[in-house]
Short mmCIF file of C-alpha atoms in Angstrom, two decimals:
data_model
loop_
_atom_site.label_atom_id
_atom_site.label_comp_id
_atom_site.label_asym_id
_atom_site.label_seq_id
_atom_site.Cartn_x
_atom_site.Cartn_y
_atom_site.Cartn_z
CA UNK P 818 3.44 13.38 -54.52
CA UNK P 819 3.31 15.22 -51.66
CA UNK P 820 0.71 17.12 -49.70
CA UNK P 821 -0.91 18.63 -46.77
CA UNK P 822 -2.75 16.42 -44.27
CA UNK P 823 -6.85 15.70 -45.56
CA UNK P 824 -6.30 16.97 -48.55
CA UNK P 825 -9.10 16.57 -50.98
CA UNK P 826 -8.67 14.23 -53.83
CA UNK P 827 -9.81 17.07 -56.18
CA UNK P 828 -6.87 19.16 -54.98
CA UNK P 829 -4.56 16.14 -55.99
CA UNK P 830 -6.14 15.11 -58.99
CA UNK P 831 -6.00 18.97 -60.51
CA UNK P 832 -2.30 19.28 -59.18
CA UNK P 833 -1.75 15.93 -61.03
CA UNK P 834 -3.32 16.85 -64.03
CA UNK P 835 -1.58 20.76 -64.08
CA UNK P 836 2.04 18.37 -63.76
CA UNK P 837 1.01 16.07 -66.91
CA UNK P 838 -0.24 18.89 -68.94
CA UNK P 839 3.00 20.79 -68.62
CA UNK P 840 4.85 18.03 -70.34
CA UNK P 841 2.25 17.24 -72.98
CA UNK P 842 1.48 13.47 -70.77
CA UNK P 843 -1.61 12.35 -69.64
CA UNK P 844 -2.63 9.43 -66.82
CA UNK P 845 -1.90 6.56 -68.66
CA UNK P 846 1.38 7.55 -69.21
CA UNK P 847 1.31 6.83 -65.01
CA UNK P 848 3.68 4.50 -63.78
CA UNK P 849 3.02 4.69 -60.00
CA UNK P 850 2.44 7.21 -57.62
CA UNK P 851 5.25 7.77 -54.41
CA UNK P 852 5.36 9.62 -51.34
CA UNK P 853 6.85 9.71 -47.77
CA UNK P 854 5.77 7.06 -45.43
CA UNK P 855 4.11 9.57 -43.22
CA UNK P 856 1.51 10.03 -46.14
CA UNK P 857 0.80 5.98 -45.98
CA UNK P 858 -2.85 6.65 -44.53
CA UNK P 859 -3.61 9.43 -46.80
CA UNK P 860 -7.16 9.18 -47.78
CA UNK P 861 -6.86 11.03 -51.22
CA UNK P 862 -3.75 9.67 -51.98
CA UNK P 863 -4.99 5.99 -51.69
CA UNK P 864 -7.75 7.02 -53.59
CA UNK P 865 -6.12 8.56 -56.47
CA UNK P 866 -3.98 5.52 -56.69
CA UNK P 867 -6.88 3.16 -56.28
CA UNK P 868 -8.54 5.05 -58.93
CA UNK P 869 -6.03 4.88 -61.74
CA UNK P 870 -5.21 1.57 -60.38
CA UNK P 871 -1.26 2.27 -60.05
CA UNK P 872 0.46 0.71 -57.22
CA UNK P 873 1.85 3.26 -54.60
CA UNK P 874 5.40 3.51 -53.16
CA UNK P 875 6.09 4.72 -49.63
CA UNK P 876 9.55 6.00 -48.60
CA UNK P 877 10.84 6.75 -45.07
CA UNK P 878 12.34 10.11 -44.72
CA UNK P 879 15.86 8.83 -44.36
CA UNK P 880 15.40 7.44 -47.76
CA UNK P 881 14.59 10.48 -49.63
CA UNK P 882 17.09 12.66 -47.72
CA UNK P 883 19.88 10.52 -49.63
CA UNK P 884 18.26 12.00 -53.03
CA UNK P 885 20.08 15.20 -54.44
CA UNK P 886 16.93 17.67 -55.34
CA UNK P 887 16.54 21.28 -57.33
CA UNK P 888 14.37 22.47 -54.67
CA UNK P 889 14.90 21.44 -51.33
CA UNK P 890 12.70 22.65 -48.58
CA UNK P 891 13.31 24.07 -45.02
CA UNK P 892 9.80 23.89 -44.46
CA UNK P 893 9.80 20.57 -45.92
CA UNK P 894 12.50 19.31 -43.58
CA UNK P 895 10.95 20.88 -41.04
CA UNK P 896 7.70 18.75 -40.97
CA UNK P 897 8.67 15.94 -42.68
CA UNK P 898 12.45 15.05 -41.68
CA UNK P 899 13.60 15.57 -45.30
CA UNK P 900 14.27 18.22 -47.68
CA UNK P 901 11.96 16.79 -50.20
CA UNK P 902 9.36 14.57 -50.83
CA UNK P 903 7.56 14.85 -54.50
CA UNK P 904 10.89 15.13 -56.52
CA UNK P 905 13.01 12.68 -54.01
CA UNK P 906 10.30 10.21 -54.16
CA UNK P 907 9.53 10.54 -57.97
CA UNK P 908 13.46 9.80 -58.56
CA UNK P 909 13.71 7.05 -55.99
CA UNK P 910 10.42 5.17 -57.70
CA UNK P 911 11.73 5.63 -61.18
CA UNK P 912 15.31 4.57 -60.01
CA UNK P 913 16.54 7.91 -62.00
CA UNK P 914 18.70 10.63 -61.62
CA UNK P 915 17.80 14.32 -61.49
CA UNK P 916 18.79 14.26 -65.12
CA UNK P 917 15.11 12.44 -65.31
CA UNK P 918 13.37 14.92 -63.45
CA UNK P 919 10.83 15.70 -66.36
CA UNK P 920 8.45 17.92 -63.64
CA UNK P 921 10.19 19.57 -60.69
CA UNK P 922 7.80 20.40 -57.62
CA UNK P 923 4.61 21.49 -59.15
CA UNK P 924 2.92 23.26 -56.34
CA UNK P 925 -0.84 23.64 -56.61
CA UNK P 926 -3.28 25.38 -53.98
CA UNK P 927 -6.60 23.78 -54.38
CA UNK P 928 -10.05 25.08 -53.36
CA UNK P 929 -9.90 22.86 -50.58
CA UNK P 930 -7.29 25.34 -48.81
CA UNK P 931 -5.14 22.47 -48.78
CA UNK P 932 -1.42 22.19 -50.79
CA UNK P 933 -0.33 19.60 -53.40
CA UNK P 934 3.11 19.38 -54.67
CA UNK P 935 3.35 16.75 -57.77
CA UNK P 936 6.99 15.79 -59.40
CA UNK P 937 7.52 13.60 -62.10
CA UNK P 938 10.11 11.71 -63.55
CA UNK P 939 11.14 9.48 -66.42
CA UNK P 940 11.03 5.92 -65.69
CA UNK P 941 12.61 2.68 -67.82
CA UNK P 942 9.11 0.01 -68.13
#
């Protein structure tokens, strides 16, 4: 996942929620939640994950720069020292390829004013 600084849980939990619809999952089919490093004292974000009680990866930017993505970012890489976060840290949690990208960068504006981008990807159990 990735987002814009104090964004509201609502805003990530409706972004989340658009993402699973589109490919017919719900929460439980949650493995863990992942995001950049920077995003390690997230409020929302440790919520959501203490919430559904998932644990919650952290990757540096240098990490998820090695990751090939569709939809790289100059913004992104801007802000963040990487082209991607949501699909570079979905793939690097589930160990996959881009093959297993089942959601690629689902953006989602919430009410909040505040931007969520939620990827997800197939993961072995």
């Amino acid at each position: 996942m990735g987002c814009d600084r104090n964004v509201s849980l609502e805003t990530l939990e409706t972004a989340l929620d658009q993402a699973l619809t589109s490919i017919a999952a719900s929460r439980v089919d949650i493995v863990c939640f992942s995001s950049i490093d920077k995003k390690n004292d997230e409020v929302s974000l440790l919520q959501l994950a203490k919430k559904e009680k998932k644990p919650l990866q952290f990757f540096t930017a240098e990490e998820l720069k090695q990751v090939p993505v569709p939809n790289p970012s100059a913004t992104v890489q801007k802000y963040m020292g990487t082209p991607a976060v949501s699909e570079a840290a979905a793939l690097l949690a589930a160990n996959a390829g881009m093959q297993d990208l089942l959601v690629e960068k689902h953006k989602h504006l919430g009410s909040d004013g505040k931007n969520a981008t939620v990827s997800i990807a197939r993961m072995e159990r």
